């Protein structure tokens, strides 16, 4: 079982290689009585299973949009073998009970590792700290806490949270959005919003919180992770914090690496997302930031919504877009095809670095003795995004109809073939 | 393409119509000419000028756009409207002579009668046309005709008026399919 | 033209065609012609998700003068207020065979959404969407300016129009900036910085924070309604302070050019953005704007559904099969 001999592969440096998996683990050589299934993977490249630190799985509460099962199916179709479930569910994942439920559902389905992220505050209300230690010590071993969807806006609450998670080497993943500067905000504030008459979500609302949180992190000596960075100014702030040697990490989403606020001109809410799509200048800064390591990782912010939440007028629509199944292709296109970084660097930002930030074990690298989490990708082929073909329960992809490079052919989790495009 | 009326013949025909209008209406008092755009307007102005010459007094002349009253509006993309100019004294109790270039199906004149109905109640409504080419689809006839030209339905009668087209002449073209 | 969603959708020639058509219609109604059979059998729906009596009755009058059947569908007391979606409403109207849907909605882009999603095949006319656009208001404003200052002819070259007040939240301002610029007029926006959108420098207009400095150069000043709630959102400190700096008063009227006109889309907040005597001064064409609104909306309806519509053409094609 789960013993494979995969031949004729390329590694992320383009070198020919072979991969041996026995009983779910990477091995150099098979034991004597091993009976591997052989795969001729001619033309394919092996990458470590991707690791997402920002996934909305909607279960419990909004199973019409996504479930742990469908989210995991989408994840493995995108080459991911570990995902991190954001806590903005119904009820909010702010107790050991809820995080364990999500964790167990992930275990049950055995498609990929599902790690719950805990809420920082009770009900994500930003007022009172949730029982962070209880969540950490639960079966789910939560290390990342976030009120994602909401900002931990109160500076005192944020300070306490940063301090408190030092207890167990935790990290606060901040959704940086000053609430007062973004009341009823609909899209990036700038030229396009001025013309469309949609209320603006200014870059400064993101940057002001990032700047404050960096200062707090420095002051209390903790770990901060900045979610979905979108602005050129935000990239600068992170760059400066890193220069100072602070323990600050940041993520960028695939959609913010490609799409801009001009798309709001269609008034199609599939482009409505929080934080919003920004300008070309921001996209360029994000790409440069990811390339030079200022931005540590790519995270999907995979946010499924049912049809009725998007099939309406812009202001009534929900924020968010799908990401898991298109992330690798979008990043490969924007970063590697554009020669901003190599494949191995990209894979590092989509697999190993996120695993390190989250302290996920057996993820992010192909290492002898580790559980075999990897994917096979055809870099020379392309595919067209058809929403109906996606595994996610929702169809709100902004990339519908786009032809993208890099096709995830097979994904293995703990040595089991959990996704096969041809099967 | 053949020319059926040249400039001199058109001028003669309109002069004759002017005399007939005066004769029928016992002079030019209470007489209003309303040209139907586009070429009916120029023809009405010519008749008005002829009548003024004969009678030695100005005669009232206006335009009546019938576009909004057409029965075939929905067969084509929207058409441009032309101005309607009704002399200040109005049409109530007057003898109104509608003037158009070609009388064909009669549908334009039906529309004109509807349009007129919205504006007031003339004592009589008469119709003057430069060309009557037959093929009526409605019970409408002209009171004054410059020239009757029997045509087939796949022929095209074109009236050219110098103020619009740079030349005065009437031609027939057969519609080569 | 299939829809009228944004001034951006119109070429300069099309905009002038609408104005010229409106002139013809307006002159006809002065001749005493009140009603045309042109839209007999056409169904026009007033779909108002936001209360606006004056815009609704203006469209209603325009449609009725063209003999259309008018259905008023307003959000209050209907299923709309019970959470029925725009899509379901649109599909209902589609089933009823609406030839034109005039939509007023508090969400920017709602009219675009209605038209682009193929939920309905009738013409969509934007009667105000959120803080985005209000194209027929801009057309009637341009008509009014042209009638008063250009003798109903051509474009608006050589004229300077000041738009004063809450530019940030004004769909009237957005449509007017697009249309007046298209027609060759120079536009100056006059407002406190808080009521100008970030990004306004890309609009191709000039901006002034001082009403007094520019009022003397304007051929028309368009006063925008200032909602009193804005004060609570910190856009300006007090009504008194706003009206001192940006209100149209008798003293400011005296600074205007002899030929200049005063406009307001209504409804007015007398005493806030405009004083009562300014609204009724001999420069005011505010009442005229209302009458012109009907002519302009008639022109728009005529040009959109007076001739063959896409649906008519499809029906004919169907018959020929």
PDB file of N, CA and C in Angstrom, chain A residues 2-4 6 9 18-30 46-49 81 362-376 412-415:
ATOM      1  N   UNK A   2       0.436   2.224  -0.826  1.00  0.00           N
ATOM      2  CA  UNK A   2       1.118   3.515  -0.888  1.00  0.00           C
ATOM      3  C   UNK A   2       2.619   3.373  -1.090  1.00  0.00           C
ATOM      4  N   UNK A   3       2.935   2.450  -1.982  1.00  0.00           N
ATOM      5  CA  UNK A   3       4.331   2.253  -2.324  1.00  0.00           C
ATOM      6  C   UNK A   3       4.470   2.467  -3.825  1.00  0.00           C
ATOM      7  N   UNK A   4       5.290   3.422  -4.164  1.00  0.00           N
ATOM      8  CA  UNK A   4       5.358   3.863  -5.564  1.00  0.00           C
ATOM      9  C   UNK A   4       6.798   3.998  -6.000  1.00  0.00           C
ATOM     10  N   UNK A   6       8.293   6.107  -8.980  1.00  0.00           N
ATOM     11  CA  UNK A   6       7.899   7.045 -10.023  1.00  0.00           C
ATOM     12  C   UNK A   6       9.131   7.413 -10.833  1.00  0.00           C
ATOM     13  N   UNK A   9      11.063  11.516 -13.925  1.00  0.00           N
ATOM     14  CA  UNK A   9      10.579  12.800 -13.421  1.00  0.00           C
ATOM     15  C   UNK A   9      11.645  13.870 -13.580  1.00  0.00           C
ATOM     16  N   UNK A  18      14.086  10.326  -9.899  1.00  0.00           N
ATOM     17  CA  UNK A  18      13.119   9.251  -9.620  1.00  0.00           C
ATOM     18  C   UNK A  18      12.638   9.431  -8.210  1.00  0.00           C
ATOM     19  N   UNK A  19      11.474   8.921  -7.929  1.00  0.00           N
ATOM     20  CA  UNK A  19      10.957   9.103  -6.578  1.00  0.00           C
ATOM     21  C   UNK A  19      10.488   7.753  -6.056  1.00  0.00           C
ATOM     22  N   UNK A  20      10.917   7.434  -4.855  1.00  0.00           N
ATOM     23  CA  UNK A  20      10.493   6.165  -4.252  1.00  0.00           C
ATOM     24  C   UNK A  20       9.690   6.438  -2.990  1.00  0.00           C
ATOM     25  N   UNK A  21       8.538   5.838  -2.926  1.00  0.00           N
ATOM     26  CA  UNK A  21       7.674   6.001  -1.759  1.00  0.00           C
ATOM     27  C   UNK A  21       7.326   4.609  -1.257  1.00  0.00           C
ATOM     28  N   UNK A  22       7.578   4.404   0.009  1.00  0.00           N
ATOM     29  CA  UNK A  22       7.213   3.096   0.557  1.00  0.00           C
ATOM     30  C   UNK A  22       6.401   3.296   1.822  1.00  0.00           C
ATOM     31  N   UNK A  23       5.265   2.636   1.845  1.00  0.00           N
ATOM     32  CA  UNK A  23       4.361   2.708   3.003  1.00  0.00           C
ATOM     33  C   UNK A  23       4.103   4.153   3.410  1.00  0.00           C
ATOM     34  N   UNK A  24       3.938   5.000   2.378  1.00  0.00           N
ATOM     35  CA  UNK A  24       3.549   6.382   2.653  1.00  0.00           C
ATOM     36  C   UNK A  24       4.691   7.316   2.947  1.00  0.00           C
ATOM     37  N   UNK A  25       5.929   6.793   2.961  1.00  0.00           N
ATOM     38  CA  UNK A  25       7.071   7.649   3.289  1.00  0.00           C
ATOM     39  C   UNK A  25       8.024   7.730   2.102  1.00  0.00           C
ATOM     40  N   UNK A  26       8.707   8.882   2.006  1.00  0.00           N
ATOM     41  CA  UNK A  26       9.771   8.980   1.007  1.00  0.00           C
ATOM     42  C   UNK A  26      10.918   8.054   1.441  1.00  0.00           C
ATOM     43  N   UNK A  27      11.425   7.256   0.537  1.00  0.00           N
ATOM     44  CA  UNK A  27      12.572   6.411   0.854  1.00  0.00           C
ATOM     45  C   UNK A  27      13.621   6.540  -0.236  1.00  0.00           C
ATOM     46  N   UNK A  28      14.873   6.284   0.124  1.00  0.00           N
ATOM     47  CA  UNK A  28      15.925   6.260  -0.883  1.00  0.00           C
ATOM     48  C   UNK A  28      15.857   4.949  -1.657  1.00  0.00           C
ATOM     49  N   UNK A  29      15.727   3.879  -0.901  1.00  0.00           N
ATOM     50  CA  UNK A  29      15.703   2.556  -1.513  1.00  0.00           C
ATOM     51  C   UNK A  29      14.570   1.752  -0.911  1.00  0.00           C
ATOM     52  N   UNK A  30      13.965   0.933  -1.724  1.00  0.00           N
ATOM     53  CA  UNK A  30      12.873   0.100  -1.225  1.00  0.00           C
ATOM     54  C   UNK A  30      13.408  -1.014  -0.338  1.00  0.00           C
ATOM     55  N   UNK A  46       8.155  16.887 -10.369  1.00  0.00           N
ATOM     56  CA  UNK A  46       7.654  16.617  -9.018  1.00  0.00           C
ATOM     57  C   UNK A  46       7.908  17.840  -8.139  1.00  0.00           C
ATOM     58  N   UNK A  47       6.871  18.204  -7.406  1.00  0.00           N
ATOM     59  CA  UNK A  47       7.009  19.304  -6.442  1.00  0.00           C
ATOM     60  C   UNK A  47       6.498  18.797  -5.093  1.00  0.00           C
ATOM     61  N   UNK A  48       7.040  19.342  -3.994  1.00  0.00           N
ATOM     62  CA  UNK A  48       6.458  18.980  -2.707  1.00  0.00           C
ATOM     63  C   UNK A  48       5.007  19.442  -2.676  1.00  0.00           C
ATOM     64  N   UNK A  49       4.171  18.726  -1.947  1.00  0.00           N
ATOM     65  CA  UNK A  49       2.782  19.153  -1.830  1.00  0.00           C
ATOM     66  C   UNK A  49       2.737  20.591  -1.334  1.00  0.00           C
ATOM     67  N   UNK A  81      -1.252  19.772  -0.249  1.00  0.00           N
ATOM     68  CA  UNK A  81      -1.400  18.630   0.650  1.00  0.00           C
ATOM     69  C   UNK A  81      -1.599  19.074   2.087  1.00  0.00           C
ATOM     70  N   UNK A 362       6.221  17.233   8.205  1.00  0.00           N
ATOM     71  CA  UNK A 362       6.017  16.345   7.069  1.00  0.00           C
ATOM     72  C   UNK A 362       5.420  17.062   5.868  1.00  0.00           C
ATOM     73  N   UNK A 363       5.609  18.362   5.794  1.00  0.00           N
ATOM     74  CA  UNK A 363       5.069  19.119   4.670  1.00  0.00           C
ATOM     75  C   UNK A 363       6.164  19.997   4.085  1.00  0.00           C
ATOM     76  N   UNK A 364       6.003  20.318   2.826  1.00  0.00           N
ATOM     77  CA  UNK A 364       6.807  21.362   2.209  1.00  0.00           C
ATOM     78  C   UNK A 364       8.125  20.924   1.611  1.00  0.00           C
ATOM     79  N   UNK A 365       8.525  19.685   1.848  1.00  0.00           N
ATOM     80  CA  UNK A 365       9.781  19.252   1.227  1.00  0.00           C
ATOM     81  C   UNK A 365       9.752  17.749   0.995  1.00  0.00           C
ATOM     82  N   UNK A 366      10.553  17.386   0.018  1.00  0.00           N
ATOM     83  CA  UNK A 366      10.673  15.968  -0.299  1.00  0.00           C
ATOM     84  C   UNK A 366      11.923  15.478   0.415  1.00  0.00           C
ATOM     85  N   UNK A 367      11.726  14.850   1.547  1.00  0.00           N
ATOM     86  CA  UNK A 367      12.866  14.473   2.370  1.00  0.00           C
ATOM     87  C   UNK A 367      12.690  13.024   2.832  1.00  0.00           C
ATOM     88  N   UNK A 368      13.749  12.295   2.693  1.00  0.00           N
ATOM     89  CA  UNK A 368      13.703  10.878   3.038  1.00  0.00           C
ATOM     90  C   UNK A 368      13.213  10.704   4.476  1.00  0.00           C
ATOM     91  N   UNK A 369      12.243   9.813   4.632  1.00  0.00           N
ATOM     92  CA  UNK A 369      11.708   9.550   5.960  1.00  0.00           C
ATOM     93  C   UNK A 369      10.456  10.336   6.264  1.00  0.00           C
ATOM     94  N   UNK A 370      10.236  11.411   5.518  1.00  0.00           N
ATOM     95  CA  UNK A 370       9.000  12.186   5.712  1.00  0.00           C
ATOM     96  C   UNK A 370       7.812  11.483   5.074  1.00  0.00           C
ATOM     97  N   UNK A 371       6.632  11.851   5.552  1.00  0.00           N
ATOM     98  CA  UNK A 371       5.429  11.389   4.878  1.00  0.00           C
ATOM     99  C   UNK A 371       5.442  11.947   3.462  1.00  0.00           C
ATOM    100  N   UNK A 372       5.013  11.107   2.530  1.00  0.00           N
ATOM    101  CA  UNK A 372       5.167  11.470   1.117  1.00  0.00           C
ATOM    102  C   UNK A 372       4.021  12.363   0.665  1.00  0.00           C
ATOM    103  N   UNK A 373       4.246  13.676   0.765  1.00  0.00           N
ATOM    104  CA  UNK A 373       3.278  14.664   0.302  1.00  0.00           C
ATOM    105  C   UNK A 373       3.894  15.390  -0.880  1.00  0.00           C
ATOM    106  N   UNK A 374       3.332  15.119  -2.056  1.00  0.00           N
ATOM    107  CA  UNK A 374       3.913  15.729  -3.256  1.00  0.00           C
ATOM    108  C   UNK A 374       2.894  15.728  -4.384  1.00  0.00           C
ATOM    109  N   UNK A 375       3.265  16.450  -5.423  1.00  0.00           N
ATOM    110  CA  UNK A 375       2.386  16.513  -6.598  1.00  0.00           C
ATOM    111  C   UNK A 375       3.232  16.413  -7.854  1.00  0.00           C
ATOM    112  N   UNK A 376       2.600  15.923  -8.910  1.00  0.00           N
ATOM    113  CA  UNK A 376       3.261  15.859 -10.204  1.00  0.00           C
ATOM    114  C   UNK A 376       2.584  16.882 -11.113  1.00  0.00           C
ATOM    115  N   UNK A 412      -0.260  13.388  -4.222  1.00  0.00           N
ATOM    116  CA  UNK A 412      -0.142  12.285  -3.253  1.00  0.00           C
ATOM    117  C   UNK A 412      -0.106  12.859  -1.849  1.00  0.00           C
ATOM    118  N   UNK A 413      -0.927  12.273  -0.989  1.00  0.00           N
ATOM    119  CA  UNK A 413      -0.937  12.684   0.416  1.00  0.00           C
ATOM    120  C   UNK A 413      -0.612  11.486   1.280  1.00  0.00           C
ATOM    121  N   UNK A 414       0.422  11.618   2.091  1.00  0.00           N
ATOM    122  CA  UNK A 414       0.906  10.487   2.897  1.00  0.00           C
ATOM    123  C   UNK A 414       1.097   9.246   2.027  1.00  0.00           C
ATOM    124  N   UNK A 415       1.539   9.488   0.808  1.00  0.00           N
ATOM    125  CA  UNK A 415       1.818   8.380  -0.098  1.00  0.00           C
ATOM    126  C   UNK A 415       0.614   7.874  -0.859  1.00  0.00           C
TER     127      UNK A 415
END
